[in-house]
Amino acid sequence: MAGRRGFGNIKRMRSGRYQARYTHRSIDYSLGTFGTKKQAESALSRTQRDIDEGTWVDPAEQARLDTEAARVEEAEETTLRQYADLWVKTRMVKGKPLADLTRWGYAQILRDHIYPTFGDTALSQITRADVNTWHSKLLPKHPTQRSRTYDLLRAIMNSAVDDELLDVNPVRIRGASTTSRESKTVPATVDQVADITAAIPEQWQLTITLATWCTLRVGELLALQRRDVRVDPSSPTNPPRMPVTRLVVDRRVYQDREKGGRKVDDGAKAGSEGTVSIPPHVVPAVFLHLTQHVGPEPTDWLFTSSRDSREALPKGTLYDPWYYRAREAVGRADLRFHDLRHTGNLYAAESGATLAELMERMRHRTVRAALRYMHTAGGSADRLAERMSEYVAPKRSPTRGTEVATPAAESVDEKEQRIAELEAELRRLREQ
């Protein structure tokens, strides 16, 4: 039964508890249930006093204020180190946790460049001025690493905003995410690649060839097995034409920084899985290598350790001393192993590959990533000019100057648009 009183009412529930309700501004509100009637009456009395004194707050608004107070309290207690450590462990990208190499890289950046300044600072105490001061002194001689470090801190603080621990991300510096390369990569020439290959032990020479002409990353390269070399059965096999041969890229090997040793990951770099067509001039070298240096089982490694043929070739063995010594011999001490991809991409572009084809071959997901590998060879501007002339097919007229014949398949507007595109590309090449 409900008990009537001057303000609100109290109802005894079947459970034996007492429900307190009241009406204010024509809206009914519940104060919940209480163990005794006296407790319910006290709650109604406090509410009536708040209304009379003008301090009453709508229960929904009060709940929001309580949540905000709890958020502020948590932000004041949670340090960046505590939040970032959990962020790295639980971060998901497209429904998947961070790859080991990414997670280890983030942990190193946090340890070396972020925690010394902000590690023990509460999230709510990190101000925009603090971030600006930190960034002004951050890795001045290493702009690429500086940009990556800034991006990591910004991503972590964005998540703190999403988790409602912060109202605004204090990591906001215009242009801090963009940077120019610390040094311009100069692709190796064909002769330099050949000389480097010849300086490598025979059983590992194909690593240089595939890294260059199939644009493989070193982790993908060292994880190749016999089963990853696929010949298209429908392709012609009669000499001198080589059968269409492809590499399946779906795993990589890398150093395990937590447990030591090497780790084979069944999955290439995120978004990089797929197949790579082997250029015909490389196919004979692949077949010869399979015959002379690879075991018969499908899972036998293409490149094996000199100590144990059951183990994949360690990256350290390939690099030091063999690759480092070989690049020194050709006068290219600046040429990183990864830079061999630039050489392959350069000649693919010179062969007429479009940007979309280059992205597919290098297994890049974004244009921005692919553009890092775009280069022009010496004389590119001259050859482009020649192609322009070949395209417009000039013809001499006895009564007029040179006239341009329009291809029948194109309208005048289409022709002019194409010429404008070629001229714009020529200007770009000359400015480089």
Protein backbone atom coordinates (compact mmCIF):
# COMPACT_ATOMS: atom_id res chain seq x y z
CA MET A 1 0.00 0.00 0.00
CA ALA A 2 1.11 3.57 -0.61
CA GLY A 3 1.62 5.96 2.26
CA ARG A 4 0.51 9.56 1.57
CA ARG A 5 2.47 12.52 2.87
CA GLY A 6 2.91 16.23 2.12
CA PHE A 7 5.64 15.65 -0.46
CA GLY A 8 5.94 12.51 -2.51
CA ASN A 9 4.67 9.08 -1.57
CA ILE A 10 6.05 5.84 -0.24
CA LYS A 11 4.94 2.42 -1.39
CA ARG A 12 5.69 -0.87 0.33
CA MET A 13 6.75 -3.45 -2.26
CA ARG A 14 6.07 -7.21 -2.16
CA SER A 15 9.73 -7.69 -1.36
CA GLY A 16 9.25 -5.73 1.87
CA ARG A 17 11.30 -2.76 0.65
CA TYR A 18 9.92 0.78 0.39
CA GLN A 19 9.79 2.73 -2.85
CA ALA A 20 9.96 6.54 -2.67
CA ARG A 21 8.55 8.68 -5.51
CA TYR A 22 7.81 12.35 -6.01
CA THR A 23 6.53 14.77 -8.66
CA HIS A 24 8.31 17.98 -9.61
CA ARG A 25 7.46 20.30 -12.51
CA SER A 26 4.79 17.81 -13.60
CA ILE A 27 7.37 15.04 -14.00
CA ASP A 28 7.40 11.89 -11.86
CA TYR A 29 10.73 10.82 -10.33
CA SER A 30 11.77 7.75 -8.36
CA LEU A 31 14.34 7.83 -5.59
CA GLY A 32 14.64 4.04 -5.66
CA THR A 33 13.84 1.55 -2.90
CA PHE A 34 14.94 1.47 0.73
CA GLY A 35 15.15 -1.15 3.45
CA THR A 36 12.94 0.76 5.90
CA LYS A 37 10.14 3.30 5.64
CA LYS A 38 12.15 5.76 7.72
CA GLN A 39 14.99 5.68 5.17
CA ALA A 40 12.51 6.39 2.36
CA GLU A 41 11.02 9.30 4.30
CA SER A 42 14.48 10.77 4.92
CA ALA A 43 15.30 10.61 1.19
CA LEU A 44 12.07 12.44 0.33
CA SER A 45 12.75 15.06 3.00
CA ARG A 46 16.23 15.76 1.59
CA THR A 47 14.81 16.07 -1.92
CA GLN A 48 12.10 18.46 -0.77
CA ARG A 49 14.72 20.61 1.01
CA ASP A 50 16.84 20.75 -2.14
CA ILE A 51 13.82 21.90 -4.17
CA ASP A 52 12.94 24.56 -1.61
CA GLU A 53 16.53 25.84 -1.48
CA GLY A 54 16.96 25.80 -5.28
CA THR A 55 19.76 23.24 -5.23
CA TRP A 56 17.79 20.36 -6.74
CA VAL A 57 19.32 18.70 -9.82
CA ASP A 58 17.48 16.49 -12.29
CA PRO A 59 18.47 12.85 -11.54
CA ALA A 60 19.56 12.26 -15.18
CA GLU A 61 21.81 15.33 -15.05
CA GLN A 62 23.12 14.25 -11.66
CA ALA A 63 24.03 10.84 -13.10
CA ARG A 64 25.93 12.58 -15.91
CA LEU A 65 27.76 14.77 -13.39
CA ASP A 66 28.66 11.74 -11.29
CA THR A 67 30.03 9.96 -14.36
CA GLU A 68 32.06 13.02 -15.30
CA ALA A 69 33.45 13.28 -11.78
CA ALA A 70 34.46 9.62 -11.86
CA ARG A 71 36.10 10.15 -15.26
CA VAL A 72 38.07 13.13 -14.02
CA GLU A 73 39.14 11.21 -10.94
CA GLU A 74 40.31 8.27 -13.06
CA ALA A 75 42.19 10.57 -15.44
CA GLU A 76 43.87 12.25 -12.48
CA GLU A 77 44.97 8.90 -11.12
CA THR A 78 45.93 7.14 -14.40
CA THR A 79 49.41 7.92 -15.64
CA LEU A 80 50.38 7.87 -19.30
CA ARG A 81 52.60 4.84 -18.68
CA GLN A 82 49.72 2.85 -17.18
CA TYR A 83 47.35 3.76 -19.98
CA ALA A 84 49.87 3.34 -22.83
CA ASP A 85 51.08 -0.07 -21.62
CA LEU A 86 47.50 -1.33 -21.65
CA TRP A 87 46.87 0.39 -25.00
CA VAL A 88 49.76 -1.44 -26.67
CA LYS A 89 48.61 -4.80 -25.29
CA THR A 90 44.95 -4.41 -26.24
CA ARG A 91 45.11 -2.24 -29.37
CA MET A 92 43.07 -3.65 -32.28
CA VAL A 93 43.45 -2.68 -35.93
CA LYS A 94 40.67 -3.86 -38.26
CA GLY A 95 39.63 -6.42 -35.67
CA LYS A 96 43.14 -7.84 -35.19
CA PRO A 97 45.69 -7.24 -32.41
CA LEU A 98 48.93 -5.47 -33.23
CA ALA A 99 51.58 -7.60 -34.91
CA ASP A 100 54.52 -8.53 -32.70
CA LEU A 101 56.97 -6.32 -34.58
CA THR A 102 54.61 -3.34 -34.35
CA ARG A 103 54.00 -3.93 -30.66
CA TRP A 104 57.71 -4.21 -29.91
CA GLY A 105 58.42 -1.09 -31.97
CA TYR A 106 55.81 0.91 -30.06
CA ALA A 107 57.18 -0.29 -26.74
CA GLN A 108 60.67 0.85 -27.72
CA ILE A 109 59.46 4.30 -28.81
CA LEU A 110 57.53 4.72 -25.57
CA ARG A 111 60.50 3.65 -23.47
CA ASP A 112 63.09 5.78 -25.25
CA HIS A 113 61.24 8.94 -26.23
CA ILE A 114 57.87 9.33 -24.48
CA TYR A 115 58.07 7.86 -20.97
CA PRO A 116 61.13 9.90 -19.91
CA THR A 117 58.95 13.04 -20.21
CA PHE A 118 55.36 11.91 -19.69
CA GLY A 119 55.50 8.38 -18.29
CA ASP A 120 54.61 9.24 -14.68
CA THR A 121 52.35 12.18 -15.53
CA ALA A 122 48.59 11.80 -15.11
CA LEU A 123 46.69 11.92 -18.40
CA SER A 124 44.70 14.95 -17.29
CA GLN A 125 47.87 16.85 -16.42
CA ILE A 126 49.45 16.65 -19.89
CA THR A 127 48.87 20.02 -21.53
CA ARG A 128 49.28 21.23 -25.07
CA ALA A 129 52.12 23.50 -23.94
CA ASP A 130 53.90 20.48 -22.41
CA VAL A 131 53.56 18.58 -25.69
CA ASN A 132 54.86 21.52 -27.72
CA THR A 133 57.92 21.82 -25.47
CA TRP A 134 58.59 18.08 -25.67
CA HIS A 135 58.23 18.04 -29.44
CA SER A 136 60.55 21.02 -29.95
CA LYS A 137 63.43 18.98 -28.49
CA LEU A 138 62.46 15.58 -29.90
CA LEU A 139 64.99 13.83 -32.19
CA PRO A 140 66.01 16.96 -34.15
CA LYS A 141 68.39 14.99 -36.40
CA HIS A 142 65.94 12.18 -37.14
CA PRO A 143 62.75 13.66 -38.64
CA THR A 144 61.22 10.33 -39.66
CA GLN A 145 61.54 8.82 -36.19
CA ARG A 146 60.38 12.12 -34.73
CA SER A 147 57.19 11.98 -36.80
CA ARG A 148 56.52 8.35 -35.83
CA THR A 149 57.01 9.13 -32.14
CA TYR A 150 54.62 12.07 -32.34
CA ASP A 151 52.02 9.97 -34.19
CA LEU A 152 52.18 7.26 -31.54
CA LEU A 153 51.58 9.69 -28.68
CA ARG A 154 48.74 11.32 -30.59
CA ALA A 155 47.08 7.93 -31.26
CA ILE A 156 47.29 6.96 -27.60
CA MET A 157 45.79 10.26 -26.46
CA ASN A 158 43.06 9.97 -29.11
CA SER A 159 42.09 6.67 -27.53
CA ALA A 160 42.02 8.36 -24.11
CA VAL A 161 39.53 10.86 -25.56
CA ASP A 162 37.46 7.99 -27.00
CA ASP A 163 37.51 6.32 -23.57
CA GLU A 164 36.21 9.62 -22.11
CA LEU A 165 39.26 10.07 -19.91
CA LEU A 166 40.02 13.37 -21.67
CA ASP A 167 37.83 16.01 -23.28
CA VAL A 168 40.44 17.14 -25.83
CA ASN A 169 43.62 15.61 -27.17
CA PRO A 170 46.54 17.89 -26.17
CA VAL A 171 48.76 16.38 -28.88
CA ARG A 172 47.91 18.79 -31.69
CA ILE A 173 50.83 20.29 -33.62
CA ARG A 174 50.20 21.31 -37.21
CA GLY A 175 52.48 19.49 -39.64
CA ALA A 176 54.11 17.27 -37.01
CA SER A 177 52.96 14.09 -38.75
CA THR A 178 54.52 15.01 -42.08
CA THR A 179 58.21 14.83 -42.80
CA SER A 180 60.67 14.58 -45.62
CA ARG A 181 63.01 11.63 -45.88
CA GLU A 182 66.23 11.93 -43.90
CA SER A 183 68.16 10.89 -46.99
CA LYS A 184 67.13 10.21 -50.56
CA THR A 185 67.40 6.59 -51.57
CA VAL A 186 69.45 6.09 -54.72
CA PRO A 187 68.44 2.80 -56.38
CA ALA A 188 71.20 0.42 -57.33
CA THR A 189 72.00 -0.05 -60.99
CA VAL A 190 71.63 -3.39 -62.72
CA ASP A 191 75.42 -3.79 -62.76
CA GLN A 192 75.67 -3.02 -59.05
CA VAL A 193 73.01 -5.62 -58.27
CA ALA A 194 74.88 -8.17 -60.38
CA ASP A 195 78.18 -7.41 -58.62
CA ILE A 196 76.58 -7.63 -55.17
CA THR A 197 74.97 -10.95 -56.13
CA ALA A 198 78.29 -12.37 -57.30
CA ALA A 199 79.91 -11.48 -53.96
CA ILE A 200 77.36 -13.50 -51.96
CA PRO A 201 77.85 -17.24 -51.33
CA GLU A 202 76.22 -19.22 -54.12
CA GLN A 203 73.52 -20.83 -51.96
CA TRP A 204 72.24 -17.36 -50.95
CA GLN A 205 72.73 -15.40 -54.18
CA LEU A 206 69.06 -15.72 -55.07
CA THR A 207 68.18 -13.58 -52.02
CA ILE A 208 69.58 -10.54 -53.81
CA THR A 209 67.84 -11.44 -57.06
CA LEU A 210 64.40 -11.92 -55.49
CA ALA A 211 64.71 -8.90 -53.21
CA THR A 212 65.42 -6.77 -56.27
CA TRP A 213 63.23 -8.16 -59.04
CA CYS A 214 60.35 -9.48 -56.92
CA THR A 215 60.53 -6.61 -54.39
CA LEU A 216 60.36 -8.87 -51.35
CA ARG A 217 60.98 -7.68 -47.81
CA VAL A 218 63.76 -9.54 -46.02
CA GLY A 219 61.38 -11.22 -43.55
CA GLU A 220 59.22 -12.48 -46.41
CA LEU A 221 62.27 -13.58 -48.40
CA LEU A 222 63.80 -15.68 -45.62
CA ALA A 223 60.44 -17.35 -44.91
CA LEU A 224 60.04 -18.73 -48.44
CA GLN A 225 59.68 -22.50 -48.80
CA ARG A 226 59.72 -24.81 -51.82
CA ARG A 227 55.90 -24.89 -51.91
CA ASP A 228 55.82 -21.10 -52.37
CA VAL A 229 57.24 -21.35 -55.91
CA ARG A 230 54.25 -21.94 -58.17
CA VAL A 231 54.31 -22.58 -61.92
CA ASP A 232 51.16 -21.77 -63.87
CA PRO A 233 50.27 -25.09 -65.56
CA SER A 234 48.48 -23.30 -68.38
CA SER A 235 51.53 -21.28 -69.43
CA PRO A 236 53.75 -22.38 -72.36
CA THR A 237 56.90 -24.28 -71.45
CA ASN A 238 58.62 -24.55 -74.81
CA PRO A 239 62.02 -22.74 -74.92
CA PRO A 240 63.03 -20.02 -75.09
CA ARG A 241 59.87 -18.83 -73.34
CA MET A 242 59.85 -19.41 -69.60
CA PRO A 243 56.69 -20.69 -67.89
CA VAL A 244 54.75 -18.16 -65.82
CA THR A 245 56.12 -18.59 -62.31
CA ARG A 246 54.95 -16.89 -59.15
CA LEU A 247 55.94 -16.62 -55.49
CA VAL A 248 53.33 -17.02 -52.78
CA VAL A 249 54.01 -14.52 -49.99
CA ASP A 250 52.04 -15.43 -46.88
CA ARG A 251 54.52 -15.69 -44.02
CA ARG A 252 57.57 -13.93 -42.62
CA VAL A 253 60.36 -14.67 -40.18
CA TYR A 254 61.72 -12.22 -37.64
CA GLN A 255 63.56 -11.95 -34.34
CA ASP A 256 61.47 -12.69 -31.26
CA ARG A 257 62.35 -9.83 -28.91
CA GLU A 258 60.48 -11.33 -25.95
CA LYS A 259 61.60 -14.95 -25.91
CA GLY A 260 64.70 -14.74 -28.09
CA GLY A 261 65.41 -16.71 -31.23
CA ARG A 262 63.46 -16.39 -34.45
CA LYS A 263 59.74 -16.54 -34.99
CA VAL A 264 57.86 -17.58 -38.12
CA ASP A 265 54.58 -15.76 -38.52
CA ASP A 266 51.98 -17.37 -40.78
CA GLY A 267 51.03 -14.09 -42.37
CA ALA A 268 53.09 -11.50 -44.22
CA LYS A 269 53.09 -7.85 -43.25
CA ALA A 270 49.47 -6.74 -42.78
CA GLY A 271 47.85 -6.28 -46.17
CA SER A 272 50.91 -7.65 -48.00
CA GLU A 273 49.81 -11.24 -48.51
CA GLY A 274 49.51 -12.40 -52.10
CA THR A 275 51.53 -13.57 -55.06
CA VAL A 276 54.36 -11.95 -56.98
CA SER A 277 55.08 -12.80 -60.61
CA ILE A 278 58.73 -13.66 -61.18
CA PRO A 279 60.21 -11.85 -64.20
CA PRO A 280 61.07 -14.40 -66.94
CA HIS A 281 64.78 -13.54 -66.88
CA VAL A 282 64.89 -14.57 -63.20
CA VAL A 283 62.96 -17.86 -63.55
CA PRO A 284 65.98 -19.97 -64.68
CA ALA A 285 67.93 -18.86 -61.60
CA VAL A 286 65.01 -19.87 -59.38
CA PHE A 287 64.76 -23.32 -60.95
CA LEU A 288 68.53 -23.84 -60.68
CA HIS A 289 68.45 -22.81 -57.03
CA LEU A 290 65.61 -25.24 -56.29
CA THR A 291 67.60 -28.03 -57.91
CA GLN A 292 70.92 -27.36 -56.20
CA HIS A 293 70.14 -25.83 -52.81
CA VAL A 294 66.61 -26.74 -51.67
CA GLY A 295 65.38 -29.98 -50.17
CA PRO A 296 62.62 -32.05 -51.80
CA GLU A 297 59.89 -31.48 -49.21
CA PRO A 298 57.26 -28.75 -49.80
CA THR A 299 58.13 -27.11 -46.47
CA ASP A 300 61.91 -27.06 -47.00
CA TRP A 301 63.33 -23.55 -46.76
CA LEU A 302 64.58 -21.82 -49.91
CA PHE A 303 67.47 -20.35 -47.94
CA THR A 304 68.93 -22.33 -45.07
CA SER A 305 71.35 -21.73 -42.25
CA SER A 306 74.94 -22.75 -42.87
CA ARG A 307 74.91 -24.55 -39.51
CA ASP A 308 71.62 -26.41 -39.80
CA SER A 309 69.86 -27.04 -43.12
CA ARG A 310 66.60 -27.53 -41.24
CA GLU A 311 66.62 -23.91 -40.13
CA ALA A 312 65.87 -20.82 -42.20
CA LEU A 313 68.78 -18.52 -42.99
CA PRO A 314 69.15 -15.94 -40.18
CA LYS A 315 68.99 -12.34 -41.29
CA GLY A 316 72.14 -11.55 -39.34
CA THR A 317 74.14 -14.12 -41.29
CA LEU A 318 72.99 -12.70 -44.61
CA TYR A 319 73.68 -9.12 -43.59
CA ASP A 320 76.95 -9.44 -41.72
CA PRO A 321 79.37 -10.00 -43.25
CA TRP A 322 78.07 -11.00 -46.68
CA TYR A 323 75.71 -8.24 -47.79
CA TYR A 324 77.58 -5.46 -45.99
CA ARG A 325 80.86 -6.59 -47.52
CA ALA A 326 79.34 -6.88 -51.01
CA ARG A 327 77.80 -3.42 -51.03
CA GLU A 328 81.08 -1.92 -49.82
CA ALA A 329 82.86 -3.60 -52.75
CA VAL A 330 80.63 -1.81 -55.28
CA GLY A 331 80.92 1.54 -53.54
CA ARG A 332 77.35 1.52 -52.17
CA ALA A 333 77.78 1.49 -48.40
CA ASP A 334 74.55 3.53 -48.23
CA LEU A 335 72.46 0.79 -49.86
CA ARG A 336 70.27 -0.93 -47.29
CA PHE A 337 69.00 -4.40 -48.14
CA HIS A 338 65.46 -3.00 -48.19
CA ASP A 339 66.58 -0.46 -50.82
CA LEU A 340 66.85 -3.26 -53.37
CA ARG A 341 63.06 -2.95 -53.62
CA HIS A 342 63.58 0.56 -55.01
CA THR A 343 65.69 -0.81 -57.86
CA GLY A 344 63.06 -3.35 -58.85
CA ASN A 345 60.32 -0.76 -58.65
CA LEU A 346 62.32 1.73 -60.74
CA TYR A 347 62.69 -0.72 -63.62
CA ALA A 348 59.08 -1.81 -63.34
CA ALA A 349 58.05 1.83 -63.73
CA GLU A 350 60.50 2.29 -66.58
CA SER A 351 58.86 -0.71 -68.24
CA GLY A 352 55.56 1.18 -68.26
CA ALA A 353 53.89 -0.06 -65.08
CA THR A 354 51.09 2.13 -63.75
CA LEU A 355 50.92 3.21 -60.11
CA ALA A 356 48.15 0.68 -59.50
CA GLU A 357 50.31 -2.11 -60.95
CA LEU A 358 53.28 -1.05 -58.83
CA MET A 359 51.10 -1.04 -55.69
CA GLU A 360 49.90 -4.55 -56.49
CA ARG A 361 53.41 -5.83 -57.19
CA MET A 362 54.86 -4.34 -54.00
CA ARG A 363 51.72 -5.28 -52.06
CA HIS A 364 51.10 -1.78 -50.77
CA ARG A 365 47.70 -0.77 -49.47
CA THR A 366 48.11 2.99 -49.84
CA VAL A 367 49.34 5.30 -52.56
CA ARG A 368 51.42 7.16 -49.97
CA ALA A 369 53.42 4.02 -49.20
CA ALA A 370 53.94 3.21 -52.87
CA LEU A 371 55.12 6.72 -53.71
CA ARG A 372 58.12 6.27 -51.41
CA TYR A 373 59.47 3.88 -54.03
CA MET A 374 58.85 6.05 -57.08
CA HIS A 375 62.09 7.11 -58.77
CA THR A 376 63.18 8.39 -62.14
CA ALA A 377 66.24 7.17 -63.98
CA GLY A 378 68.67 9.46 -65.74
CA GLY A 379 67.25 10.70 -69.05
CA SER A 380 63.63 10.06 -68.03
CA ALA A 381 62.58 13.57 -69.02
CA ASP A 382 64.12 13.13 -72.48
CA ARG A 383 62.40 9.78 -73.03
CA LEU A 384 59.10 11.24 -71.89
CA ALA A 385 59.48 14.05 -74.41
CA GLU A 386 60.16 11.46 -77.12
CA ARG A 387 57.03 9.52 -76.17
CA MET A 388 55.01 12.73 -76.42
CA SER A 389 56.22 13.25 -79.99
CA GLU A 390 55.52 9.62 -80.87
CA TYR A 391 52.03 9.97 -79.47
CA VAL A 392 50.98 13.00 -81.47
CA ALA A 393 52.52 11.57 -84.71
CA PRO A 394 53.64 14.76 -86.50
CA LYS A 395 53.26 14.97 -90.30
CA ARG A 396 54.84 17.49 -92.65
CA SER A 397 52.62 19.61 -94.90
CA PRO A 398 54.00 21.38 -97.98
CA THR A 399 51.85 24.46 -97.36
CA ARG A 400 51.90 24.69 -93.58
CA GLY A 401 54.20 23.89 -90.71
CA THR A 402 54.13 20.67 -88.76
CA GLU A 403 50.59 19.41 -88.21
CA VAL A 404 49.50 16.96 -85.57
CA ALA A 405 47.41 14.04 -86.69
CA THR A 406 44.70 13.08 -84.24
CA PRO A 407 44.36 9.32 -83.64
CA ALA A 408 41.02 8.13 -84.92
CA ALA A 409 40.19 6.41 -81.66
CA GLU A 410 40.38 9.66 -79.69
CA SER A 411 38.48 12.91 -79.85
CA VAL A 412 40.29 16.22 -80.03
CA ASP A 413 39.39 16.91 -76.39
CA GLU A 414 40.76 13.55 -75.26
CA LYS A 415 43.97 14.11 -77.21
CA GLU A 416 44.49 17.56 -75.69
CA GLN A 417 43.85 16.24 -72.19
CA ARG A 418 46.41 13.46 -72.71
CA ILE A 419 49.02 15.91 -74.02
CA ALA A 420 48.42 18.19 -71.02
CA GLU A 421 48.97 15.25 -68.67
CA LEU A 422 52.24 14.33 -70.38
CA GLU A 423 53.44 17.94 -70.28
CA ALA A 424 52.63 18.17 -66.56
CA GLU A 425 54.60 14.98 -65.90
CA LEU A 426 57.52 16.33 -67.91
CA ARG A 427 57.58 19.50 -65.80
CA ARG A 428 57.55 17.42 -62.65
CA LEU A 429 60.48 15.32 -63.81
CA ARG A 430 62.53 18.39 -64.70
CA GLU A 431 61.93 19.88 -61.26
CA GLN A 432 63.33 16.81 -59.49
